[in-house]
PDB file of N, CA, C and O in Angstrom:
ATOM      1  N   UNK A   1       0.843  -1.166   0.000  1.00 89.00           N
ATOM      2  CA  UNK A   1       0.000   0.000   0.000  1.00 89.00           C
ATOM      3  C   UNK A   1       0.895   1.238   0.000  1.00 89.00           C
ATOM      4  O   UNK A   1       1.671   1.430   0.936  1.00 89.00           O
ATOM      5  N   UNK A   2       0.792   2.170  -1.140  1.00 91.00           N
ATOM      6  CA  UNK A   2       1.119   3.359  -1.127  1.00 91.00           C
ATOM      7  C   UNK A   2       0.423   4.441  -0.683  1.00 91.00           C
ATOM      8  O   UNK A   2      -0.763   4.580  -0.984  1.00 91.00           O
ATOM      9  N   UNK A   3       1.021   5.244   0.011  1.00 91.00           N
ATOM     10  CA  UNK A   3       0.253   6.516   0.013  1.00 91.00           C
ATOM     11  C   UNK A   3       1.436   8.167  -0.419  1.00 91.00           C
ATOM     12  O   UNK A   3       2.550   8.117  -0.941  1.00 91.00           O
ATOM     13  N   UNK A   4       0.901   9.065  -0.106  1.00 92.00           N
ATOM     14  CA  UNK A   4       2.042  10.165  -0.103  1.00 92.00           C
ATOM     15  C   UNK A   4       3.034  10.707   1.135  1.00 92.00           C
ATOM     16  O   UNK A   4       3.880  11.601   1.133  1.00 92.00           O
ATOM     17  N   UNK A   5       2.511   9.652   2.364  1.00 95.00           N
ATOM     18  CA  UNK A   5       3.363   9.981   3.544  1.00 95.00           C
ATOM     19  C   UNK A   5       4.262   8.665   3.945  1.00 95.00           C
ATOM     20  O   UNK A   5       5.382   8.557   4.445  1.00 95.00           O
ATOM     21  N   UNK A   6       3.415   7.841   3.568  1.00 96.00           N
ATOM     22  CA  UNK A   6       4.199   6.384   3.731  1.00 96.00           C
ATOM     23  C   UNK A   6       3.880   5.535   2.854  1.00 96.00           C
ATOM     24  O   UNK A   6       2.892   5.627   2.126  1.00 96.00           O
ATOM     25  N   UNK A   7       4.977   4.318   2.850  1.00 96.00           N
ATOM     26  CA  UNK A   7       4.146   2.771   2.423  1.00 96.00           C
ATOM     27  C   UNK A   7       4.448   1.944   3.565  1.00 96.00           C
ATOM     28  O   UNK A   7       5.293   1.853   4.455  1.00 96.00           O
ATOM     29  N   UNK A   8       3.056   1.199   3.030  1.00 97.00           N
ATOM     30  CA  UNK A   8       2.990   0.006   4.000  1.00 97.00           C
ATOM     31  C   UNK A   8       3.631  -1.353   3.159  1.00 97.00           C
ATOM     32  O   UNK A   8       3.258  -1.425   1.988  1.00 97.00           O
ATOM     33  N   UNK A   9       4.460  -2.323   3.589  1.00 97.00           N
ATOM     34  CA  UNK A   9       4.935  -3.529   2.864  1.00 97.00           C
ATOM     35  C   UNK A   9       4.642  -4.733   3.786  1.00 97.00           C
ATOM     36  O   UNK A   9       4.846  -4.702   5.000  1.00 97.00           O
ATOM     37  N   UNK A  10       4.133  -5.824   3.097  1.00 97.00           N
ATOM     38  CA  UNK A  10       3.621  -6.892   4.173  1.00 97.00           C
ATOM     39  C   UNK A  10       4.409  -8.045   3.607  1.00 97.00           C
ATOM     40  O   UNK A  10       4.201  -8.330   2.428  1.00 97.00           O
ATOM     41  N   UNK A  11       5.141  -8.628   4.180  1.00 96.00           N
ATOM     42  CA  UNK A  11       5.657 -10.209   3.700  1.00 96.00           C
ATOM     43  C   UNK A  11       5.168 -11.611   4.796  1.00 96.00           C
ATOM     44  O   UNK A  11       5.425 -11.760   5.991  1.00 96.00           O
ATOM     45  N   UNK A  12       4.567 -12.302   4.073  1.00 96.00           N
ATOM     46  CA  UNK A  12       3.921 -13.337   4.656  1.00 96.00           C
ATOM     47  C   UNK A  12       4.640 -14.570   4.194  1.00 96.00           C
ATOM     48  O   UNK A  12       5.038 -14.762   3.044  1.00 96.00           O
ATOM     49  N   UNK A  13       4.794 -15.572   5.448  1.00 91.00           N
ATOM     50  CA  UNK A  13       5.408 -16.973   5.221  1.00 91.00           C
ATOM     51  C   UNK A  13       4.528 -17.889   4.745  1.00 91.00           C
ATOM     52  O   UNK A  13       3.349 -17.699   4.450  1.00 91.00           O
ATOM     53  N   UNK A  14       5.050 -18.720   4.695  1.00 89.00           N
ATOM     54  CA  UNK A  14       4.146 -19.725   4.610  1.00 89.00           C
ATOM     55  C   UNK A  14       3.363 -20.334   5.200  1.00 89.00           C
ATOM     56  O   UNK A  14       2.487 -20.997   4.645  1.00 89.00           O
ATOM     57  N   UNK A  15       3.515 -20.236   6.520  1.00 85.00           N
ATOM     58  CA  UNK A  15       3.077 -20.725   7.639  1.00 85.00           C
ATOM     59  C   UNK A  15       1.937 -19.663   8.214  1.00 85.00           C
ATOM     60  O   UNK A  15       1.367 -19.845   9.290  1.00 85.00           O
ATOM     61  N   UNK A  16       1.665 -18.431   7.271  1.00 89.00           N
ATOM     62  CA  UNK A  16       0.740 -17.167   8.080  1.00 89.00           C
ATOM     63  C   UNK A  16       1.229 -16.626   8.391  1.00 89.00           C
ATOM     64  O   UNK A  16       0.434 -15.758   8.750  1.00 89.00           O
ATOM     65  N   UNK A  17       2.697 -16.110   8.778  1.00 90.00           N
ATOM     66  CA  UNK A  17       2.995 -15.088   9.410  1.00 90.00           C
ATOM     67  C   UNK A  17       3.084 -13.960   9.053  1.00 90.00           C
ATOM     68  O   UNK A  17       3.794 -14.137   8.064  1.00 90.00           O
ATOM     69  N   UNK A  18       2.869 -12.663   9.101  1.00 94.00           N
ATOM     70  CA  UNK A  18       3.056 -11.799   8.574  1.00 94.00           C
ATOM     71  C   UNK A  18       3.813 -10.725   9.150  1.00 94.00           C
ATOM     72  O   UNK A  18       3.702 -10.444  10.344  1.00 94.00           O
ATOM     73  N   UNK A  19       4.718  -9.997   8.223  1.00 95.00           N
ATOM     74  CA  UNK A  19       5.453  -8.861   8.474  1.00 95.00           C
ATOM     75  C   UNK A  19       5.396  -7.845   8.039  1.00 95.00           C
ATOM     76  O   UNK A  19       6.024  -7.771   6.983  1.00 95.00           O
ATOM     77  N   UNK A  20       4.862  -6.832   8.377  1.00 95.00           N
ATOM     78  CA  UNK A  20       4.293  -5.517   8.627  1.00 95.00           C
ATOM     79  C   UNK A  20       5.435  -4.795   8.473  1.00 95.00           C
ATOM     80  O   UNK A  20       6.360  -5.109   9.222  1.00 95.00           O
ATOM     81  N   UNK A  21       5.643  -3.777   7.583  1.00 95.00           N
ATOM     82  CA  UNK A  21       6.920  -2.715   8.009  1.00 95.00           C
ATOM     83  C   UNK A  21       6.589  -1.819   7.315  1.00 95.00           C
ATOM     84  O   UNK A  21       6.545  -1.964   6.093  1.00 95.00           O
ATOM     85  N   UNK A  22       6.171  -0.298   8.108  1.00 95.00           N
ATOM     86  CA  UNK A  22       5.836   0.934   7.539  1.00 95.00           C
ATOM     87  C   UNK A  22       6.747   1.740   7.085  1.00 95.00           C
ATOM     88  O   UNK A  22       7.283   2.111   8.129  1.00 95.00           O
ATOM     89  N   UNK A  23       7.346   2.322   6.134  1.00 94.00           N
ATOM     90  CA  UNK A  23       8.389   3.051   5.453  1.00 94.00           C
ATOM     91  C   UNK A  23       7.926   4.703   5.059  1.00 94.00           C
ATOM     92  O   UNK A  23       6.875   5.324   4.901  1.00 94.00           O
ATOM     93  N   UNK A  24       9.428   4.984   5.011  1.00 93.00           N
ATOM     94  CA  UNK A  24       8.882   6.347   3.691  1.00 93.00           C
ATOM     95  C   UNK A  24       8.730   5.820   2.503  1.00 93.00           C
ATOM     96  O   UNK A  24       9.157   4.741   2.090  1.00 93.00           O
ATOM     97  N   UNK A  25       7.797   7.017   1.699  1.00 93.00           N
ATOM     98  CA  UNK A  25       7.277   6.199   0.436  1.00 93.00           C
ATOM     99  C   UNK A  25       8.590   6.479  -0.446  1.00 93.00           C
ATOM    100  O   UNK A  25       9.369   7.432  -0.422  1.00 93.00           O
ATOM    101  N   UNK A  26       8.559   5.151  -1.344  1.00 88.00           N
ATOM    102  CA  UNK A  26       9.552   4.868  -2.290  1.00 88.00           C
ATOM    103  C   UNK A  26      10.884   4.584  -1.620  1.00 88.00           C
ATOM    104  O   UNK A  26      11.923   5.092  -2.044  1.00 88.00           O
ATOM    105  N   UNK A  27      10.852   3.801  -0.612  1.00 90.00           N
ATOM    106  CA  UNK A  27      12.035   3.496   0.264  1.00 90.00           C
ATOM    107  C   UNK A  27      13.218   2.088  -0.562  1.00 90.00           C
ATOM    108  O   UNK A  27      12.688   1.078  -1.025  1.00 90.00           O
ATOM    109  N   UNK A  28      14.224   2.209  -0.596  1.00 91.00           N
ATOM    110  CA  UNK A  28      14.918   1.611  -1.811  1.00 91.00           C
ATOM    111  C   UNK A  28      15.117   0.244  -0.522  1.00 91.00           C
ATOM    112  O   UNK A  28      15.250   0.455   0.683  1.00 91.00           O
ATOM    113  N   UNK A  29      15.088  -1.200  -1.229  1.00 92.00           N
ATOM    114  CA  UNK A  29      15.402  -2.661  -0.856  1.00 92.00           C
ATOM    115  C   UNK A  29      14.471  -2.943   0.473  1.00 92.00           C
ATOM    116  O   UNK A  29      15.001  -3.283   1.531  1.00 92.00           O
ATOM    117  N   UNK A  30      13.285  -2.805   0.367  1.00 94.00           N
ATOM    118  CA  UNK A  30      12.179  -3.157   0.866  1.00 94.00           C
ATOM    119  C   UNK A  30      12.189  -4.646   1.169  1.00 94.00           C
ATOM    120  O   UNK A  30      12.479  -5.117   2.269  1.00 94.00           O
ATOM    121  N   UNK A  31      11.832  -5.374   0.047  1.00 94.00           N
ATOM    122  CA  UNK A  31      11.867  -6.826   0.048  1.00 94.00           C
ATOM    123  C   UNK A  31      12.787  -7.197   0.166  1.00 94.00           C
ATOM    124  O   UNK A  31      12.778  -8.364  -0.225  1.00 94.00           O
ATOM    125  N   UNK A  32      14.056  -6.808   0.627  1.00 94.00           N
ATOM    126  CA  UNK A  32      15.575  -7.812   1.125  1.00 94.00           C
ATOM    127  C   UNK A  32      15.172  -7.251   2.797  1.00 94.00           C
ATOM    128  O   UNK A  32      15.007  -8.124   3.649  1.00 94.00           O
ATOM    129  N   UNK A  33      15.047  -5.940   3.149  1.00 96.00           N
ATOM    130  CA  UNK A  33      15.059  -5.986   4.251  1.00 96.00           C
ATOM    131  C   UNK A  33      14.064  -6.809   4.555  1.00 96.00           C
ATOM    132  O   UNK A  33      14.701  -7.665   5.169  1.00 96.00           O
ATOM    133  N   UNK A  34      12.843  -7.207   4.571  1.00 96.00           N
ATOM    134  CA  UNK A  34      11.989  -7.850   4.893  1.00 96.00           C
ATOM    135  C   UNK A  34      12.778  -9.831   5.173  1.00 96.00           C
ATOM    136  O   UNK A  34      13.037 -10.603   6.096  1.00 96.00           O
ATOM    137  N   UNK A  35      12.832  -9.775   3.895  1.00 96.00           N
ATOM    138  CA  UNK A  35      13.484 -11.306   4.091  1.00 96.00           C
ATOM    139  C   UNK A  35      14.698 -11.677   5.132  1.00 96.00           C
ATOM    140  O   UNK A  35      14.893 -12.834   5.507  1.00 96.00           O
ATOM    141  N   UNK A  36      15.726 -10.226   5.679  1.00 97.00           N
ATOM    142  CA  UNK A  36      16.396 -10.540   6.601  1.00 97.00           C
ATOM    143  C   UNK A  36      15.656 -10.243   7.865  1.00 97.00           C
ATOM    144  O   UNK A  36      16.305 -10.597   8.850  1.00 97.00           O
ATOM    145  N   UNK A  37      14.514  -9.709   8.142  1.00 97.00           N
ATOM    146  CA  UNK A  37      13.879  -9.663   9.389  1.00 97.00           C
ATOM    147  C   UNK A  37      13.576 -11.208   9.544  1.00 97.00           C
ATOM    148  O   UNK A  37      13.910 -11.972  10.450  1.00 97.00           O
ATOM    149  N   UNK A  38      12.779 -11.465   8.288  1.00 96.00           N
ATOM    150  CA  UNK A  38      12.413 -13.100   8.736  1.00 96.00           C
ATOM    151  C   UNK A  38      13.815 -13.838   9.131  1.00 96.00           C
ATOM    152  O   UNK A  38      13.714 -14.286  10.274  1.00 96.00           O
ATOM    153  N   UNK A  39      14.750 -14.036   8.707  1.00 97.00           N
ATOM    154  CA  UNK A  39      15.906 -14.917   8.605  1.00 97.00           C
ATOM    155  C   UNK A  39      15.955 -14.432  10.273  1.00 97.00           C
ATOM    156  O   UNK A  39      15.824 -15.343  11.091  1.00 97.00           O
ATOM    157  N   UNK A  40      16.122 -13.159  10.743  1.00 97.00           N
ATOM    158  CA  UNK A  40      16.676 -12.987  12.235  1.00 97.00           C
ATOM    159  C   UNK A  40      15.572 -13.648  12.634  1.00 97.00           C
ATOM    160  O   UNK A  40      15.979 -14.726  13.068  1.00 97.00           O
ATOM    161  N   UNK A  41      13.940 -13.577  12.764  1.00 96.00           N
ATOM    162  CA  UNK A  41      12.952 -13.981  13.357  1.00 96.00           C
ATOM    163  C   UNK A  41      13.119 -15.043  13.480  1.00 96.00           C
ATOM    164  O   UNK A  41      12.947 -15.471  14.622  1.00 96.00           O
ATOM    165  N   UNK A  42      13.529 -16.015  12.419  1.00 95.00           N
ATOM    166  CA  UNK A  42      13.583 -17.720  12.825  1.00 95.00           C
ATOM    167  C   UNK A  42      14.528 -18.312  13.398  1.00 95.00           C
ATOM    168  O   UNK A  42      14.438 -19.347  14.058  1.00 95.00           O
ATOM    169  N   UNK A  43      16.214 -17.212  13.010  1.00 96.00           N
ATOM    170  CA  UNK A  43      17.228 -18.006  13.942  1.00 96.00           C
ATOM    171  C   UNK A  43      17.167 -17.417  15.643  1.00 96.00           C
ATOM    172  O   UNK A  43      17.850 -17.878  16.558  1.00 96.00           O
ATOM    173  N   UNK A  44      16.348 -16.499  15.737  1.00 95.00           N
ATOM    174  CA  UNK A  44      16.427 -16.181  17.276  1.00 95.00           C
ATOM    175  C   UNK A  44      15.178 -16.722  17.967  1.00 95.00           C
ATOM    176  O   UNK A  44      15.068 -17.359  19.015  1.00 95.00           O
ATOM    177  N   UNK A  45      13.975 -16.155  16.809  1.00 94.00           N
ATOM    178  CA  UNK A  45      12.620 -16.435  17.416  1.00 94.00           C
ATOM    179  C   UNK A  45      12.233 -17.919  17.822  1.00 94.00           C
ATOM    180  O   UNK A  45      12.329 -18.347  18.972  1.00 94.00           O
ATOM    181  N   UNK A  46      11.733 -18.734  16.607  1.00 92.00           N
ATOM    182  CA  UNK A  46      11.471 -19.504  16.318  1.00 92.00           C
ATOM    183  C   UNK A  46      12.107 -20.793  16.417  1.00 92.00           C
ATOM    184  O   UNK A  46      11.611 -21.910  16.278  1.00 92.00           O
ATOM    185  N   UNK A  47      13.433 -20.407  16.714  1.00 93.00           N
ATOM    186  CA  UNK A  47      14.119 -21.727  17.157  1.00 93.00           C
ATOM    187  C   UNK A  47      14.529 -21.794  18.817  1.00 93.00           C
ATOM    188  O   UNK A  47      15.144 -22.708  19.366  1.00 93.00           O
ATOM    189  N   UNK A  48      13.817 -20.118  19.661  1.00 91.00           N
ATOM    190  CA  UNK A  48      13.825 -20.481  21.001  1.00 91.00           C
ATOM    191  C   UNK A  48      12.486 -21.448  21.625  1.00 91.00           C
ATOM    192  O   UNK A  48      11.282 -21.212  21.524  1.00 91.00           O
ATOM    193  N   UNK A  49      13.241 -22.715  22.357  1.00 91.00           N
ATOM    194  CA  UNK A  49      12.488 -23.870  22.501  1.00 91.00           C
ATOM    195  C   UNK A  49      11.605 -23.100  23.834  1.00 91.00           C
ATOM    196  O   UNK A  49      10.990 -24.019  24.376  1.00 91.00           O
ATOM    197  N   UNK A  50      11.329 -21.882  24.510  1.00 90.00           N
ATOM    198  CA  UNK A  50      10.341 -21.354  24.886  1.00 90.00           C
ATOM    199  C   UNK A  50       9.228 -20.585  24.441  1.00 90.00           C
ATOM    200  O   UNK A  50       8.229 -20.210  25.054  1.00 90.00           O
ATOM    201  N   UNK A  51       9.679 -20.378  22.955  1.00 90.00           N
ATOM    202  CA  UNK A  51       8.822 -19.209  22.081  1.00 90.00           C
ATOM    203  C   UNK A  51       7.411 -19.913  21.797  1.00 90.00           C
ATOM    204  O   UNK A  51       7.451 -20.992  21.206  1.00 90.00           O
ATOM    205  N   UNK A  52       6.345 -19.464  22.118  1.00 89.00           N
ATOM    206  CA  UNK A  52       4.955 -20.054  21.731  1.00 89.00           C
ATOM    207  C   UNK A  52       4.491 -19.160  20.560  1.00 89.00           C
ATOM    208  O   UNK A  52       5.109 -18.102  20.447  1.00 89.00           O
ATOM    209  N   UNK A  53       3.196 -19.486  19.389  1.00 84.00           N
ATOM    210  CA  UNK A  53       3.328 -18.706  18.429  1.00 84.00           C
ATOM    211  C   UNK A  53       2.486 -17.785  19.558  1.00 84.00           C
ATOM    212  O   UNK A  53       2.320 -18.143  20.724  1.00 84.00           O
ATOM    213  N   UNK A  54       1.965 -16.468  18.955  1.00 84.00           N
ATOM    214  CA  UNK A  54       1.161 -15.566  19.117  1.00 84.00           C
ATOM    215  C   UNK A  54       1.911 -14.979  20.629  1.00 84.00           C
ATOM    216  O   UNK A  54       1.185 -14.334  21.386  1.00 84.00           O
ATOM    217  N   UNK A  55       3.042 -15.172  20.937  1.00 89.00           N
ATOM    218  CA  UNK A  55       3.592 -14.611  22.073  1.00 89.00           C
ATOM    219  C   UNK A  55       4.252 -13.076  21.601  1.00 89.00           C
ATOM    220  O   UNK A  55       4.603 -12.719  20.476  1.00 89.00           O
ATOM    221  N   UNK A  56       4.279 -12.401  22.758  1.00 92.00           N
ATOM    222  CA  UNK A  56       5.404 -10.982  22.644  1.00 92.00           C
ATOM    223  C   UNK A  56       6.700 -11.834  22.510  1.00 92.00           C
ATOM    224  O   UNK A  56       6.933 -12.873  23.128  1.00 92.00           O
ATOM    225  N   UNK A  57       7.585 -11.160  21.507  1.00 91.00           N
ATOM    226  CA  UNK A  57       9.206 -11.808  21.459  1.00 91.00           C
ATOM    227  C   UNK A  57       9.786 -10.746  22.380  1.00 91.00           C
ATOM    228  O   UNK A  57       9.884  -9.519  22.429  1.00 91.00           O
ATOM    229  N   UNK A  58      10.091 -11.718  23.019  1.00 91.00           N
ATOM    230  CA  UNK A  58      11.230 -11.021  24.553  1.00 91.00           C
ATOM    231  C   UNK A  58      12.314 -11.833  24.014  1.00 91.00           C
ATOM    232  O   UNK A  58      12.369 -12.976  24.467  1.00 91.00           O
ATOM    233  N   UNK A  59      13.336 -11.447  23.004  1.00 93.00           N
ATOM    234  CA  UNK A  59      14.230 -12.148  22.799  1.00 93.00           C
ATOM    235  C   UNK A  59      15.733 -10.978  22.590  1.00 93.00           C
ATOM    236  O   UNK A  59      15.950 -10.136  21.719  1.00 93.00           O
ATOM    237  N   UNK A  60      16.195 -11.215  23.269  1.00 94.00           N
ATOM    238  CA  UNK A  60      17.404  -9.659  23.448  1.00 94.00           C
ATOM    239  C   UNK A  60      18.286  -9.781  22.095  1.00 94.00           C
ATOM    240  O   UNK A  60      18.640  -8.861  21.358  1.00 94.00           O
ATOM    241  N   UNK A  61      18.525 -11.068  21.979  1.00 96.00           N
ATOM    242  CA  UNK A  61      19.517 -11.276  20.554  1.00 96.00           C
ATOM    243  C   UNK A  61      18.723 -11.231  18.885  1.00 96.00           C
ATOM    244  O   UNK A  61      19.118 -11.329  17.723  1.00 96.00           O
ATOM    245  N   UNK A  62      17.586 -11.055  19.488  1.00 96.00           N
ATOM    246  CA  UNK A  62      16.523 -10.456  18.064  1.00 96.00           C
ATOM    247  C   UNK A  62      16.511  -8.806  18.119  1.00 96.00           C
ATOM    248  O   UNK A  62      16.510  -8.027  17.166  1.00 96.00           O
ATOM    249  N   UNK A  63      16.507  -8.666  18.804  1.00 97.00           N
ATOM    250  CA  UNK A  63      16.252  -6.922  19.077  1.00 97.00           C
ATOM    251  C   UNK A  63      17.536  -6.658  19.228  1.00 97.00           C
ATOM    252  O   UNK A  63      17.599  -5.473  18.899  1.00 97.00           O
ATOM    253  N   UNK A  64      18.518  -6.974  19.491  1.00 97.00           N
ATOM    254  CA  UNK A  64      19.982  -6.363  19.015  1.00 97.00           C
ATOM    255  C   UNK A  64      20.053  -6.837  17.657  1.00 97.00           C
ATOM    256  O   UNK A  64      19.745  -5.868  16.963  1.00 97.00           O
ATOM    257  N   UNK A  65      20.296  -7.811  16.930  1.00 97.00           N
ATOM    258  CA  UNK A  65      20.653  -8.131  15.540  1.00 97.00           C
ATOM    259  C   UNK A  65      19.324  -7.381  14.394  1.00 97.00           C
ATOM    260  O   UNK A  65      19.473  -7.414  13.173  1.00 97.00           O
ATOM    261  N   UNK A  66      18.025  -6.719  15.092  1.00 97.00           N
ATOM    262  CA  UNK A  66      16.871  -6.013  14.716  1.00 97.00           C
ATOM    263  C   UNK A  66      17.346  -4.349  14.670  1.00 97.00           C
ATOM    264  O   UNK A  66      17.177  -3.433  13.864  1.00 97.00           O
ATOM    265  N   UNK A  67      17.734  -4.431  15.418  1.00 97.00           N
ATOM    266  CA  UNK A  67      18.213  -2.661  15.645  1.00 97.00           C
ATOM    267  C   UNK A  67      19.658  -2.948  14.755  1.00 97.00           C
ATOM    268  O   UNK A  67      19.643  -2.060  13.903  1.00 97.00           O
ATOM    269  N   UNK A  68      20.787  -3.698  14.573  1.00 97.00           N
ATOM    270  CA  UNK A  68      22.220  -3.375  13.770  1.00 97.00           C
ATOM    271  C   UNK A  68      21.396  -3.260  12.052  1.00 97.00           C
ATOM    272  O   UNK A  68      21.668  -2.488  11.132  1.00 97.00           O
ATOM    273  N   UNK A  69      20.385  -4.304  12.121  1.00 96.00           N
ATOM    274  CA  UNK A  69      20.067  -4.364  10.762  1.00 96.00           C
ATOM    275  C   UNK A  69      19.244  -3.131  10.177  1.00 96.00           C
ATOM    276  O   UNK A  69      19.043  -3.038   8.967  1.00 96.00           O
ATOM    277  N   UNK A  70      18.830  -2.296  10.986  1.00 93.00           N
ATOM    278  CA  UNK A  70      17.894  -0.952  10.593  1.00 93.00           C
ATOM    279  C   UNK A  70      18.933   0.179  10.641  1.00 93.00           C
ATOM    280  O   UNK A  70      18.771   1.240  10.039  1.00 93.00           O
ATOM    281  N   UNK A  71      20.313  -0.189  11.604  1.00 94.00           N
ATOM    282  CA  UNK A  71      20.962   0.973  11.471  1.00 94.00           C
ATOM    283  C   UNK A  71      21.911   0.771  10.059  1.00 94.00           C
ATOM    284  O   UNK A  71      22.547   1.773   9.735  1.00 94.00           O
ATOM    285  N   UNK A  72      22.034  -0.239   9.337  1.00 93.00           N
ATOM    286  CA  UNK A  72      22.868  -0.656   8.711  1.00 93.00           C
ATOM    287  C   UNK A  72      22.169  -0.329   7.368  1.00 93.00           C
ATOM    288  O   UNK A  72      22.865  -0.196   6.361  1.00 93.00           O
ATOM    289  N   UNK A  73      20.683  -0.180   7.305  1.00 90.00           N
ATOM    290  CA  UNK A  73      19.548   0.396   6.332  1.00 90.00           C
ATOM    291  C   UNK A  73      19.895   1.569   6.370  1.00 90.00           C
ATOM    292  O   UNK A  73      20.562   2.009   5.434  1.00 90.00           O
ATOM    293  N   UNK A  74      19.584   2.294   7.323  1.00 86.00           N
ATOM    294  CA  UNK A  74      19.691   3.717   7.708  1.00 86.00           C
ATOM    295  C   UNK A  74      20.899   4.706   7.294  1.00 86.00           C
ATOM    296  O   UNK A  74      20.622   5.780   6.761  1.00 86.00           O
ATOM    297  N   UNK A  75      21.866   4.443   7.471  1.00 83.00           N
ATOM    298  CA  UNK A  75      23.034   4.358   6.710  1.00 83.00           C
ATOM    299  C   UNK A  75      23.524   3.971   5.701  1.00 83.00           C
ATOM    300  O   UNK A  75      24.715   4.061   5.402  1.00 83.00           O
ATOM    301  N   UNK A  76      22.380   3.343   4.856  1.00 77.00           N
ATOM    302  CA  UNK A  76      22.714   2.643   3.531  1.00 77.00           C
ATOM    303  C   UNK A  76      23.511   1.683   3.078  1.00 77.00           C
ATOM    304  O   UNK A  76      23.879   1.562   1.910  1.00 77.00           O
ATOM    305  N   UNK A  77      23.916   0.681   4.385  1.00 68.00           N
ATOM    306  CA  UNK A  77      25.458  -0.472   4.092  1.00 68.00           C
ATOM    307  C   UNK A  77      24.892  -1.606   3.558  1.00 68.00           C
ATOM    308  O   UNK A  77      25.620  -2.588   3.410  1.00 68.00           O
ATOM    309  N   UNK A  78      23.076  -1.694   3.060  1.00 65.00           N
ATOM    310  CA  UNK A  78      22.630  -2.703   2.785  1.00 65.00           C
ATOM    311  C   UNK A  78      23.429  -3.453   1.474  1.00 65.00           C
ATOM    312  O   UNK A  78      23.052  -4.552   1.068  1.00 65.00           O
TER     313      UNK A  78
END
């Protein structure tokens, strides 16, 4: 979904999941960042043997490797 203040980009697994990420509009490598959110989501999320689906991720090594990967956008080192 485009608009003139933002876009919205959704990437969904296979399994249903979906990933939501609101941008400025016309934001350059959308769909790579997306696919490395999933890649962090499954090696931190999804493979912690406490994670239930539909839970809050309280996972510290997702949200650090979540925040290097937005600053690394942000800065353009994609």
């Amino acid at each position: 979904m485009e608009s003139e203040t933002f876009d919205l980009h959704c990437f969904q697994t296979l399994t249903g999941t979906k990933l939501l990420l609101v941008v400025e509009p016309r934001a350059p490598y959308i769909p790579t960042i997306l696919q490395r959110i999933y890649e962090l989501y499954t090696d931190y999320v999804l493979k912690n043997p406490f994670y239930e689906t539909e839970q809050v991720i309280k996972c510290e090594q997702f949200d650090e490797n979540l925040e290097a990967l937005v600053k690394r956008y942000s800065s353009g080192a994609l």
